[in-house]
Every structure is written in structure tokens, then in C-alpha cells.
Amino acid sequence: MSPFHFSFYTAFTLSSLGLAFHRTHFISALLCLESMMLSMFIPLSLWPIENLTPSFTLVPILMLAFSACEAGTGLAMLVASTRTHGSDHLHTLNLLQC
Amino acid sequence: MNPHAKLIISLSLITGTTITISSNHWIMAWTGLEINTLAIIPLISKSHHPRAIEASIKYFLTQSAASALILFSSMINAWSTGQWDITQLNNPVSCLMMTMAIAIKLGLAPFHFWFPEVLQGSSLTTALLLSTLMKLPPTILLLLTSQSLNPSLLTLLAISSAVLGGWMGLNQTQTRKILAFSSISHLGWMIVIIIYNPKLTLLTFIIYTTLTSAVFLSLNQSKILKLSTMLISWTKTPMLNATLMLTLLSLAGLPPLTGFMPKWLIIQELTKQEMTPTATIITLLSLLGLFFYLRLAYHSTITLPPNTSNHMKLWYTNKTPNTSTAILTTLSTLLLPLSPLIITMT
């Protein structure tokens, strides 16, 4: 495994573990999601250089655009949860449990 | 909701689903899934109630994490094989992660915890969208990758879905949660056959969509959200309650009704593939589902509540039953004799 692949896998795995196990604030979950997306930007932009397919160079921009939309939606819901629940703590989201 | 916003949201839902189910490239499939997720969130959170906001937050977190996993595993596959074709998922690690990600998206059993809560927090029409239209793109992705998936893992997911969907639905009193657990157990039936006969999975999905739409639309007619409302709903729509009982029994899979057809074909196919123990287990587990469907049917038609006659009458609203409820109810009760035609068509 090359150092590039190792760093990319480590970045993605660490941020997804952070999303799975650090469950205090909604904003930290959003940051982990964003770092998952950003860690995927590097291999997506290196793939067309490695495989000599220039038509693929649009894809990292597409992915960034969608991850920005996702982050915007996440921040909108952060505001909504602050208005309805009083904070962005994830343990206050317990109204719907079985 | 603003009609322009509603128009844009429904167009985005249709566009996202179409992009995903017609794509041949993992990036396009991921794009469609993202469009779907971003479009359904305003529909869930449109009532600005704390429950709706909570449901939309839970839906957003699970779906975006699952989409990121889908992109990650397809990229591992692309780096090891050099192509992004959906049907050519050859790397075993990416195959495993893809199965997990799609299971999170669908709400299959070890990853199902978000699904009943999201359904409970949204309105009945949004719950209908979430349990039918939102499940179509991940199911199609699973169908397209079905050659390279791990059979024992899928069987395990299917049996645990059938167990948990049947078992956890037993002590629910909210109709949306009961229908969520019924959706989980139906997904188990779809997943168990996906390796051996993918067309049968599609048939099961279509039948399940018809039955669930009929049930949700009938419940939406008199806004039945819990079993105690169901007890007094016969004063509003007596005939609809009778057909609702038939639709529920069809959803349970009782023989003269439509819902029996997918179960019959799946059991037949599993027996052909020398998987009699799996077929036996999953058939016995559908009895758990039958219990809560029977309880819903009992509450809707057979029993009377111990109320005084003043409490029997709900506030009367002059809401005419729509045509789609009638068509879907008819389809979901009378389609079994047409099963040879439907099998040849799919």
C-alpha cells in the first residue's frame, strides 16, 4: 500500500469513526461528515491523472458541490434543532424512541 | 408548503430516482442518491415540530454517512480495477462495504434503528414516500451489483431483518411504527432472494409498494396515527375500513390476496436452490408479522371501542376518498389470479 493510499484510508476511517463514536454535538457530526467528503476529494482528483482519463476531471468538482449542498442542509438543520430543542446536543433527540 | 417549493421538491425526487435507477456509473448513482436525500429533508421537516426536526436530523445523518460510504467503496473498487461500472464491483472489500452502505440506506436489520423513528416523526404521505420511493434507488443498486455480493452475508441480513421487523413490531401502538417494522421484514424477504433471482426481488418490491401505498392512503383518509384512533375510524369511513382489513391481510401474505404471490414465489425459488432451512425460517418469521397485521385488522373492523356514544363520533370532515386509494386497494386484493402474467412480464 502506497503512502498516499494509506493516508487517504486513514483519513476516511478516522472521520467515520469520529462520526460513529463521538456523539455529543450535532456540529461535530457535521464536521466529521465534511472531513469524510474532503478526504475523498484527493483520490477522486488523482484518479484521472493516474489513469489518463481527462473526462473524469469534472467529478471532484461535482462531489465538492454536492458535499457543500449537504453541509448547507446540515447547518440548516443545526439551526432548526437549536430553535426546537434549545441546543445541538444529540442526546436531546429522544422524542421518537420506541 | 409553498406550491413552487413543492413542485421543485417533487421534481427533484423524481429526477434523483431516475438518475440512480438509470445510471451505469457509480458517480451518477451517488449523485441521484444525494439529490433524493436533499429533496426529501424539507418534506420531513416541513411541520417545524420538534419531532419532525428530530426525524429529519436522524434521516440526514444516516443517509449522508451511507452515501459517503457508497462513494468510498466505489472509489476503492475504481482504484483497484480501474473502472466505475456499477455491474463490475469486483473488489471484495468494496463489495462488503457497499452491502453495508446500501443496508444502512434501506434500513435492513442491524442498521434499521433510524427507520421507525423517522417514519414516526413525519406525516403519513411523507412516510409513504420514505417507505416506497426512497427505497427504490438502493434496491436497484443492490440488484445491479447482485452478481458479486456475498450470499451468506445477504442471507444473514435478510433473516435478521425478518426477525427484528416481526418482533419489534409486536408491542407498537403507533400505526406508522408498525408499518415501518412491516417494511423492514418485507425488505428481508426481498434481500433473501436477490442473488438467486433478481427479477423476483423487483416483483416483490412492486407488490410491496402497491400494498403499502394502499395501506398508507387508507390510513391517511381519516388520519389514523395510532390504534385508538383506528378503533373509532369506522364512524367516518366504514367501507374503507373493510377494504383496509383486506389490504392488511394481503400485506401479511394470506393466500387468496395479492401479498401471497411474492411469498409463494420466493419460497418456491429458495426450495429450488436447496435452501429449505432458510425458506422454513423466513416463513415461520412471517407469522410474527401476521400477528400485528391481524391486530391492526381487528382494531379497524372487528371490534368496537368501550367508549360512550358521544366519543364515537370524530369531527366530521367532508373529505372525498380519492381514486388512487380505490385503484391501489383493488390491485392489492385481487391481483393473485394474474400472477402468471406478472411473472412473465417482469
mmCIF file of N, CA, C and O in Angstrom, chain B residues 229-315:
data_model
loop_
_atom_site.group_PDB
_atom_site.id
_atom_site.type_symbol
_atom_site.label_atom_id
_atom_site.label_comp_id
_atom_site.label_asym_id
_atom_site.label_seq_id
_atom_site.Cartn_x
_atom_site.Cartn_y
_atom_site.Cartn_z
ATOM 1 N N THR B 229 -57.167 5.645 17.579
ATOM 2 C CA THR B 229 -57.918 6.370 16.551
ATOM 3 C C THR B 229 -58.527 5.397 15.556
ATOM 4 O O THR B 229 -59.600 5.644 15.014
ATOM 5 N N MET B 230 -57.808 4.294 15.342
ATOM 6 C CA MET B 230 -58.299 3.312 14.394
ATOM 7 C C MET B 230 -59.611 2.692 14.874
ATOM 8 O O MET B 230 -60.476 2.345 14.078
ATOM 9 N N LEU B 231 -59.750 2.593 16.219
ATOM 10 C CA LEU B 231 -60.960 1.982 16.767
ATOM 11 C C LEU B 231 -62.204 2.780 16.426
ATOM 12 O O LEU B 231 -63.282 2.216 16.264
ATOM 13 N N ILE B 232 -62.096 4.117 16.364
ATOM 14 C CA ILE B 232 -63.295 4.917 16.113
ATOM 15 C C ILE B 232 -63.333 5.429 14.690
ATOM 16 O O ILE B 232 -64.144 6.282 14.360
ATOM 17 N N SER B 233 -62.484 4.914 13.808
ATOM 18 C CA SER B 233 -62.480 5.434 12.441
ATOM 19 C C SER B 233 -63.621 4.863 11.608
ATOM 20 O O SER B 233 -63.891 5.383 10.528
ATOM 21 N N TRP B 234 -64.302 3.829 12.097
ATOM 22 C CA TRP B 234 -65.393 3.270 11.289
ATOM 23 C C TRP B 234 -66.564 4.209 11.190
ATOM 24 O O TRP B 234 -67.389 4.095 10.283
ATOM 25 N N THR B 235 -66.645 5.173 12.130
ATOM 26 C CA THR B 235 -67.743 6.126 12.022
ATOM 27 C C THR B 235 -67.564 7.054 10.831
ATOM 28 O O THR B 235 -68.525 7.600 10.326
ATOM 29 N N LYS B 236 -66.311 7.262 10.427
ATOM 30 C CA LYS B 236 -66.053 8.146 9.300
ATOM 31 C C LYS B 236 -66.187 7.415 7.979
ATOM 32 O O LYS B 236 -66.944 7.813 7.109
ATOM 33 N N THR B 237 -65.415 6.365 7.814
ATOM 34 C CA THR B 237 -65.344 5.693 6.521
ATOM 35 C C THR B 237 -65.525 4.193 6.721
ATOM 36 O O THR B 237 -64.532 3.457 6.792
ATOM 37 N N PRO B 238 -66.766 3.712 6.847
ATOM 38 C CA PRO B 238 -66.973 2.288 7.142
ATOM 39 C C PRO B 238 -66.496 1.354 6.029
ATOM 40 O O PRO B 238 -65.845 0.350 6.315
ATOM 41 N N MET B 239 -66.768 1.717 4.768
ATOM 42 C CA MET B 239 -66.361 0.820 3.685
ATOM 43 C C MET B 239 -64.850 0.772 3.547
ATOM 44 O O MET B 239 -64.261 -0.275 3.308
ATOM 45 N N LEU B 240 -64.208 1.924 3.728
ATOM 46 C CA LEU B 240 -62.752 1.964 3.608
ATOM 47 C C LEU B 240 -62.108 1.109 4.681
ATOM 48 O O LEU B 240 -61.073 0.477 4.456
ATOM 49 N N ASN B 241 -62.748 1.044 5.874
ATOM 50 C CA ASN B 241 -62.195 0.197 6.919
ATOM 51 C C ASN B 241 -62.272 -1.268 6.535
ATOM 52 O O ASN B 241 -61.345 -2.035 6.810
ATOM 53 N N ALA B 242 -63.361 -1.664 5.901
ATOM 54 C CA ALA B 242 -63.468 -3.061 5.470
ATOM 55 C C ALA B 242 -62.396 -3.403 4.451
ATOM 56 O O ALA B 242 -61.699 -4.425 4.558
ATOM 57 N N THR B 243 -62.183 -2.506 3.470
ATOM 58 C CA THR B 243 -61.131 -2.795 2.489
ATOM 59 C C THR B 243 -59.751 -2.691 3.105
ATOM 60 O O THR B 243 -58.831 -3.386 2.682
ATOM 61 N N LEU B 244 -59.620 -1.828 4.138
ATOM 62 C CA LEU B 244 -58.328 -1.732 4.830
ATOM 63 C C LEU B 244 -57.977 -3.055 5.483
ATOM 64 O O LEU B 244 -56.814 -3.476 5.476
ATOM 65 N N MET B 245 -58.990 -3.743 6.025
ATOM 66 C CA MET B 245 -58.721 -5.053 6.620
ATOM 67 C C MET B 245 -58.197 -6.018 5.572
ATOM 68 O O MET B 245 -57.205 -6.725 5.797
ATOM 69 N N LEU B 246 -58.832 -6.012 4.395
ATOM 70 C CA LEU B 246 -58.362 -6.911 3.325
ATOM 71 C C LEU B 246 -56.944 -6.552 2.892
ATOM 72 O O LEU B 246 -56.110 -7.436 2.665
ATOM 73 N N THR B 247 -56.656 -5.255 2.787
ATOM 74 C CA THR B 247 -55.313 -4.847 2.374
ATOM 75 C C THR B 247 -54.274 -5.254 3.394
ATOM 76 O O THR B 247 -53.174 -5.691 3.043
ATOM 77 N N LEU B 248 -54.613 -5.121 4.690
ATOM 78 C CA LEU B 248 -53.674 -5.515 5.733
ATOM 79 C C LEU B 248 -53.417 -7.013 5.689
ATOM 80 O O LEU B 248 -52.277 -7.459 5.841
ATOM 81 N N LEU B 249 -54.468 -7.794 5.462
ATOM 82 C CA LEU B 249 -54.262 -9.241 5.378
ATOM 83 C C LEU B 249 -53.450 -9.585 4.144
ATOM 84 O O LEU B 249 -52.658 -10.532 4.156
ATOM 85 N N SER B 250 -53.616 -8.800 3.072
ATOM 86 C CA SER B 250 -52.798 -9.011 1.889
ATOM 87 C C SER B 250 -51.340 -8.689 2.174
ATOM 88 O O SER B 250 -50.433 -9.391 1.724
ATOM 89 N N LEU B 251 -51.107 -7.624 2.961
ATOM 90 C CA LEU B 251 -49.744 -7.278 3.359
ATOM 91 C C LEU B 251 -49.134 -8.370 4.221
ATOM 92 O O LEU B 251 -47.933 -8.619 4.177
ATOM 93 N N ALA B 252 -49.973 -9.058 4.994
ATOM 94 C CA ALA B 252 -49.476 -10.157 5.798
ATOM 95 C C ALA B 252 -49.169 -11.377 4.948
ATOM 96 O O ALA B 252 -48.423 -12.252 5.372
ATOM 97 N N GLY B 253 -49.740 -11.443 3.740
ATOM 98 C CA GLY B 253 -49.422 -12.552 2.849
ATOM 99 C C GLY B 253 -50.368 -13.722 2.955
ATOM 100 O O GLY B 253 -49.952 -14.853 2.807
ATOM 101 N N LEU B 254 -51.641 -13.457 3.179
ATOM 102 C CA LEU B 254 -52.587 -14.562 3.268
ATOM 103 C C LEU B 254 -53.037 -14.974 1.867
ATOM 104 O O LEU B 254 -53.214 -14.123 0.988
ATOM 105 N N PRO B 255 -53.245 -16.288 1.613
ATOM 106 C CA PRO B 255 -53.364 -16.803 0.254
ATOM 107 C C PRO B 255 -54.319 -16.171 -0.743
ATOM 108 O O PRO B 255 -53.815 -15.866 -1.811
ATOM 109 N N PRO B 256 -55.595 -15.922 -0.537
ATOM 110 C CA PRO B 256 -56.327 -15.503 -1.734
ATOM 111 C C PRO B 256 -56.034 -14.078 -2.157
ATOM 112 O O PRO B 256 -56.636 -13.592 -3.100
ATOM 113 N N LEU B 257 -55.133 -13.387 -1.491
ATOM 114 C CA LEU B 257 -54.884 -11.977 -1.785
ATOM 115 C C LEU B 257 -53.524 -11.805 -2.476
ATOM 116 O O LEU B 257 -52.744 -12.749 -2.593
ATOM 117 N N THR B 258 -53.255 -10.589 -2.936
ATOM 118 C CA THR B 258 -52.065 -10.356 -3.750
ATOM 119 C C THR B 258 -50.762 -10.616 -3.012
ATOM 120 O O THR B 258 -49.810 -11.119 -3.586
ATOM 121 N N GLY B 259 -50.732 -10.257 -1.710
ATOM 122 C CA GLY B 259 -49.496 -10.362 -0.956
ATOM 123 C C GLY B 259 -48.947 -11.765 -0.839
ATOM 124 O O GLY B 259 -47.786 -11.955 -0.470
ATOM 125 N N PHE B 260 -49.774 -12.751 -1.186
ATOM 126 C CA PHE B 260 -49.289 -14.127 -1.121
ATOM 127 C C PHE B 260 -48.339 -14.437 -2.270
ATOM 128 O O PHE B 260 -47.459 -15.287 -2.130
ATOM 129 N N MET B 261 -48.513 -13.745 -3.403
ATOM 130 C CA MET B 261 -47.748 -14.098 -4.607
ATOM 131 C C MET B 261 -46.233 -14.008 -4.412
ATOM 132 O O MET B 261 -45.541 -14.989 -4.696
ATOM 133 N N PRO B 262 -45.659 -12.856 -3.914
ATOM 134 C CA PRO B 262 -44.206 -12.840 -3.752
ATOM 135 C C PRO B 262 -43.712 -13.883 -2.762
ATOM 136 O O PRO B 262 -42.669 -14.497 -2.990
ATOM 137 N N LYS B 263 -44.488 -14.097 -1.677
ATOM 138 C CA LYS B 263 -44.025 -15.083 -0.681
ATOM 139 C C LYS B 263 -43.991 -16.468 -1.289
ATOM 140 O O LYS B 263 -43.030 -17.232 -1.106
ATOM 141 N N TRP B 264 -45.023 -16.796 -2.035
ATOM 142 C CA TRP B 264 -45.114 -18.093 -2.708
ATOM 143 C C TRP B 264 -43.910 -18.310 -3.632
ATOM 144 O O TRP B 264 -43.197 -19.328 -3.551
ATOM 145 N N LEU B 265 -43.653 -17.305 -4.507
ATOM 146 C CA LEU B 265 -42.573 -17.455 -5.480
ATOM 147 C C LEU B 265 -41.214 -17.524 -4.801
ATOM 148 O O LEU B 265 -40.336 -18.277 -5.219
ATOM 149 N N ILE B 266 -41.038 -16.730 -3.719
ATOM 150 C CA ILE B 266 -39.741 -16.737 -3.036
ATOM 151 C C ILE B 266 -39.504 -18.082 -2.372
ATOM 152 O O ILE B 266 -38.408 -18.648 -2.453
ATOM 153 N N ILE B 267 -40.552 -18.639 -1.728
ATOM 154 C CA ILE B 267 -40.386 -19.941 -1.087
ATOM 155 C C ILE B 267 -40.077 -21.001 -2.149
ATOM 156 O O ILE B 267 -39.197 -21.856 -1.960
ATOM 157 N N GLN B 268 -40.757 -20.910 -3.289
ATOM 158 C CA GLN B 268 -40.506 -21.872 -4.366
ATOM 159 C C GLN B 268 -39.068 -21.773 -4.870
ATOM 160 O O GLN B 268 -38.376 -22.790 -5.031
ATOM 161 N N GLU B 269 -38.594 -20.537 -5.073
ATOM 162 C CA GLU B 269 -37.244 -20.361 -5.599
ATOM 163 C C GLU B 269 -36.196 -20.822 -4.591
ATOM 164 O O GLU B 269 -35.214 -21.471 -4.955
ATOM 165 N N LEU B 270 -36.426 -20.522 -3.298
ATOM 166 C CA LEU B 270 -35.465 -20.951 -2.280
ATOM 167 C C LEU B 270 -35.421 -22.468 -2.199
ATOM 168 O O LEU B 270 -34.363 -23.061 -1.998
ATOM 169 N N THR B 271 -36.570 -23.128 -2.367
ATOM 170 C CA THR B 271 -36.577 -24.586 -2.326
ATOM 171 C C THR B 271 -35.846 -25.158 -3.531
ATOM 172 O O THR B 271 -35.146 -26.155 -3.413
ATOM 173 N N LYS B 272 -35.988 -24.484 -4.698
ATOM 174 C CA LYS B 272 -35.255 -24.926 -5.879
ATOM 175 C C LYS B 272 -33.755 -24.820 -5.666
ATOM 176 O O LYS B 272 -32.993 -25.606 -6.196
ATOM 177 N N GLN B 273 -33.323 -23.798 -4.905
ATOM 178 C CA GLN B 273 -31.888 -23.574 -4.713
ATOM 179 C C GLN B 273 -31.352 -24.371 -3.530
ATOM 180 O O GLN B 273 -30.292 -24.020 -3.009
ATOM 181 N N GLU B 274 -32.063 -25.377 -3.054
ATOM 182 C CA GLU B 274 -31.641 -26.226 -1.934
ATOM 183 C C GLU B 274 -31.442 -25.390 -0.670
ATOM 184 O O GLU B 274 -30.480 -25.577 0.073
ATOM 185 N N MET B 275 -32.315 -24.415 -0.435
ATOM 186 C CA MET B 275 -32.194 -23.616 0.776
ATOM 187 C C MET B 275 -33.453 -23.761 1.616
ATOM 188 O O MET B 275 -34.028 -22.766 2.067
ATOM 189 N N THR B 276 -33.865 -25.004 1.821
ATOM 190 C CA THR B 276 -35.094 -25.260 2.567
ATOM 191 C C THR B 276 -35.050 -24.718 3.999
ATOM 192 O O THR B 276 -36.060 -24.176 4.459
ATOM 193 N N PRO B 277 -33.898 -24.829 4.744
ATOM 194 C CA PRO B 277 -33.911 -24.263 6.104
ATOM 195 C C PRO B 277 -34.181 -22.756 6.104
ATOM 196 O O PRO B 277 -34.989 -22.272 6.920
ATOM 197 N N THR B 278 -33.540 -22.020 5.173
ATOM 198 C CA THR B 278 -33.794 -20.572 5.113
ATOM 199 C C THR B 278 -35.250 -20.284 4.809
ATOM 200 O O THR B 278 -35.863 -19.401 5.422
ATOM 201 N N ALA B 279 -35.809 -21.055 3.853
ATOM 202 C CA ALA B 279 -37.211 -20.835 3.495
ATOM 203 C C ALA B 279 -38.118 -21.108 4.686
ATOM 204 O O ALA B 279 -39.051 -20.339 4.966
ATOM 205 N N THR B 280 -37.826 -22.172 5.440
ATOM 206 C CA THR B 280 -38.648 -22.505 6.608
ATOM 207 C C THR B 280 -38.566 -21.402 7.658
ATOM 208 O O THR B 280 -39.586 -20.956 8.193
ATOM 209 N N ILE B 281 -37.329 -20.941 7.919
ATOM 210 C CA ILE B 281 -37.152 -19.921 8.966
ATOM 211 C C ILE B 281 -37.893 -18.648 8.597
ATOM 212 O O ILE B 281 -38.652 -18.077 9.393
ATOM 213 N N ILE B 282 -37.718 -18.222 7.340
ATOM 214 C CA ILE B 282 -38.294 -16.922 6.976
ATOM 215 C C ILE B 282 -39.816 -17.008 6.874
ATOM 216 O O ILE B 282 -40.533 -16.052 7.154
ATOM 217 N N THR B 283 -40.332 -18.198 6.543
ATOM 218 C CA THR B 283 -41.790 -18.367 6.523
ATOM 219 C C THR B 283 -42.358 -18.339 7.933
ATOM 220 O O THR B 283 -43.388 -17.719 8.191
ATOM 221 N N LEU B 284 -41.642 -19.016 8.863
ATOM 222 C CA LEU B 284 -42.125 -19.002 10.246
ATOM 223 C C LEU B 284 -42.061 -17.600 10.823
ATOM 224 O O LEU B 284 -42.917 -17.206 11.621
ATOM 225 N N LEU B 285 -41.030 -16.828 10.403
ATOM 226 C CA LEU B 285 -40.900 -15.485 10.948
ATOM 227 C C LEU B 285 -41.980 -14.550 10.432
ATOM 228 O O LEU B 285 -42.289 -13.546 11.074
ATOM 229 N N SER B 286 -42.590 -14.886 9.284
ATOM 230 C CA SER B 286 -43.656 -14.009 8.805
ATOM 231 C C SER B 286 -44.912 -14.164 9.659
ATOM 232 O O SER B 286 -45.814 -13.327 9.588
ATOM 233 N N LEU B 287 -44.953 -15.211 10.496
ATOM 234 C CA LEU B 287 -46.072 -15.343 11.434
ATOM 235 C C LEU B 287 -46.063 -14.226 12.466
ATOM 236 O O LEU B 287 -47.115 -13.775 12.916
ATOM 237 N N LEU B 288 -44.833 -13.781 12.851
ATOM 238 C CA LEU B 288 -44.741 -12.657 13.794
ATOM 239 C C LEU B 288 -45.396 -11.425 13.192
ATOM 240 O O LEU B 288 -46.140 -10.705 13.859
ATOM 241 N N GLY B 289 -45.107 -11.215 11.890
ATOM 242 C CA GLY B 289 -45.748 -10.087 11.221
ATOM 243 C C GLY B 289 -47.246 -10.252 11.155
ATOM 244 O O GLY B 289 -47.981 -9.301 11.343
ATOM 245 N N LEU B 290 -47.685 -11.484 10.897
ATOM 246 C CA LEU B 290 -49.119 -11.752 10.801
ATOM 247 C C LEU B 290 -49.847 -11.351 12.063
ATOM 248 O O LEU B 290 -50.975 -10.856 12.016
ATOM 249 N N PHE B 291 -49.142 -11.490 13.238
ATOM 250 C CA PHE B 291 -49.797 -11.145 14.497
ATOM 251 C C PHE B 291 -50.143 -9.660 14.534
ATOM 252 O O PHE B 291 -51.281 -9.291 14.840
ATOM 253 N N PHE B 292 -49.173 -8.797 14.169
ATOM 254 C CA PHE B 292 -49.545 -7.376 14.301
ATOM 255 C C PHE B 292 -50.432 -6.889 13.172
ATOM 256 O O PHE B 292 -51.224 -5.982 13.380
ATOM 257 N N TYR B 293 -50.337 -7.532 11.984
ATOM 258 C CA TYR B 293 -51.303 -7.161 10.950
ATOM 259 C C TYR B 293 -52.720 -7.549 11.381
ATOM 260 O O TYR B 293 -53.673 -6.808 11.166
ATOM 261 N N LEU B 294 -52.829 -8.716 12.010
ATOM 262 C CA LEU B 294 -54.145 -9.152 12.486
ATOM 263 C C LEU B 294 -54.671 -8.217 13.552
ATOM 264 O O LEU B 294 -55.868 -7.951 13.622
ATOM 265 N N ARG B 295 -53.743 -7.709 14.395
ATOM 266 C CA ARG B 295 -54.202 -6.788 15.424
ATOM 267 C C ARG B 295 -54.704 -5.486 14.811
ATOM 268 O O ARG B 295 -55.727 -4.934 15.227
ATOM 269 N N LEU B 296 -53.978 -5.013 13.771
ATOM 270 C CA LEU B 296 -54.460 -3.817 13.064
ATOM 271 C C LEU B 296 -55.827 -4.070 12.439
ATOM 272 O O LEU B 296 -56.743 -3.242 12.543
ATOM 273 N N ALA B 297 -55.996 -5.239 11.804
ATOM 274 C CA ALA B 297 -57.270 -5.547 11.146
ATOM 275 C C ALA B 297 -58.387 -5.655 12.172
ATOM 276 O O ALA B 297 -59.497 -5.170 11.950
ATOM 277 N N TYR B 298 -58.055 -6.262 13.329
ATOM 278 C CA TYR B 298 -59.035 -6.399 14.406
ATOM 279 C C TYR B 298 -59.481 -5.039 14.904
ATOM 280 O O TYR B 298 -60.688 -4.792 15.075
ATOM 281 N N HIS B 299 -58.505 -4.139 15.097
ATOM 282 C CA HIS B 299 -58.870 -2.810 15.569
ATOM 283 C C HIS B 299 -59.635 -2.023 14.531
ATOM 284 O O HIS B 299 -60.447 -1.177 14.871
ATOM 285 N N SER B 300 -59.377 -2.295 13.249
ATOM 286 C CA SER B 300 -60.036 -1.444 12.259
ATOM 287 C C SER B 300 -61.460 -1.888 11.980
ATOM 288 O O SER B 300 -62.310 -1.059 11.708
ATOM 289 N N THR B 301 -61.752 -3.186 12.042
ATOM 290 C CA THR B 301 -63.095 -3.600 11.651
ATOM 291 C C THR B 301 -63.835 -4.415 12.685
ATOM 292 O O THR B 301 -65.033 -4.247 12.853
ATOM 293 N N ILE B 302 -63.166 -5.331 13.368
ATOM 294 C CA ILE B 302 -63.922 -6.372 14.053
ATOM 295 C C ILE B 302 -64.430 -5.923 15.413
ATOM 296 O O ILE B 302 -65.493 -6.316 15.853
ATOM 297 N N THR B 303 -63.691 -5.044 16.095
ATOM 298 C CA THR B 303 -64.067 -4.738 17.463
ATOM 299 C C THR B 303 -64.614 -3.313 17.586
ATOM 300 O O THR B 303 -64.410 -2.481 16.724
ATOM 301 N N LEU B 304 -65.354 -3.104 18.672
ATOM 302 C CA LEU B 304 -65.863 -1.771 18.982
ATOM 303 C C LEU B 304 -65.166 -1.271 20.237
ATOM 304 O O LEU B 304 -64.924 -2.039 21.162
ATOM 305 N N PRO B 305 -64.862 0.033 20.308
ATOM 306 C CA PRO B 305 -64.186 0.537 21.500
ATOM 307 C C PRO B 305 -65.159 0.660 22.669
ATOM 308 O O PRO B 305 -66.357 0.890 22.467
ATOM 309 N N PRO B 306 -64.686 0.527 23.897
ATOM 310 C CA PRO B 306 -65.573 0.669 25.057
ATOM 311 C C PRO B 306 -65.791 2.134 25.413
ATOM 312 O O PRO B 306 -65.565 2.549 26.544
ATOM 313 N N ASN B 307 -66.228 2.921 24.449
ATOM 314 C CA ASN B 307 -66.469 4.341 24.705
ATOM 315 C C ASN B 307 -67.965 4.589 24.786
ATOM 316 O O ASN B 307 -68.771 3.784 24.342
ATOM 317 N N THR B 308 -68.315 5.756 25.328
ATOM 318 C CA THR B 308 -69.712 6.163 25.241
ATOM 319 C C THR B 308 -69.983 6.669 23.829
ATOM 320 O O THR B 308 -69.052 6.979 23.091
ATOM 321 N N SER B 309 -71.251 6.764 23.460
ATOM 322 C CA SER B 309 -71.554 7.040 22.064
ATOM 323 C C SER B 309 -71.158 8.460 21.660
ATOM 324 O O SER B 309 -70.989 8.741 20.483
ATOM 325 N N ASN B 310 -70.967 9.359 22.645
ATOM 326 C CA ASN B 310 -70.508 10.693 22.291
ATOM 327 C C ASN B 310 -69.075 10.666 21.787
ATOM 328 O O ASN B 310 -68.698 11.428 20.909
ATOM 329 N N HIS B 311 -68.270 9.772 22.369
ATOM 330 C CA HIS B 311 -66.877 9.730 21.989
ATOM 331 C C HIS B 311 -66.654 8.978 20.688
ATOM 332 O O HIS B 311 -65.562 8.985 20.168
ATOM 333 N N MET B 312 -67.686 8.300 20.203
ATOM 334 C CA MET B 312 -67.526 7.532 18.982
ATOM 335 C C MET B 312 -67.309 8.427 17.778
ATOM 336 O O MET B 312 -66.623 8.081 16.850
ATOM 337 N N LYS B 313 -67.965 9.590 17.828
ATOM 338 C CA LYS B 313 -68.004 10.409 16.621
ATOM 339 C C LYS B 313 -66.765 11.282 16.551
ATOM 340 O O LYS B 313 -66.539 12.109 17.423
ATOM 341 N N LEU B 314 -65.973 11.104 15.511
ATOM 342 C CA LEU B 314 -64.874 12.021 15.284
ATOM 343 C C LEU B 314 -65.432 13.300 14.664
ATOM 344 O O LEU B 314 -66.559 13.336 14.194
ATOM 345 N N TRP B 315 -64.624 14.324 14.665
ATOM 346 C CA TRP B 315 -65.014 15.553 13.994
ATOM 347 C C TRP B 315 -65.153 15.249 12.513
ATOM 348 O O TRP B 315 -64.243 14.775 11.862
#
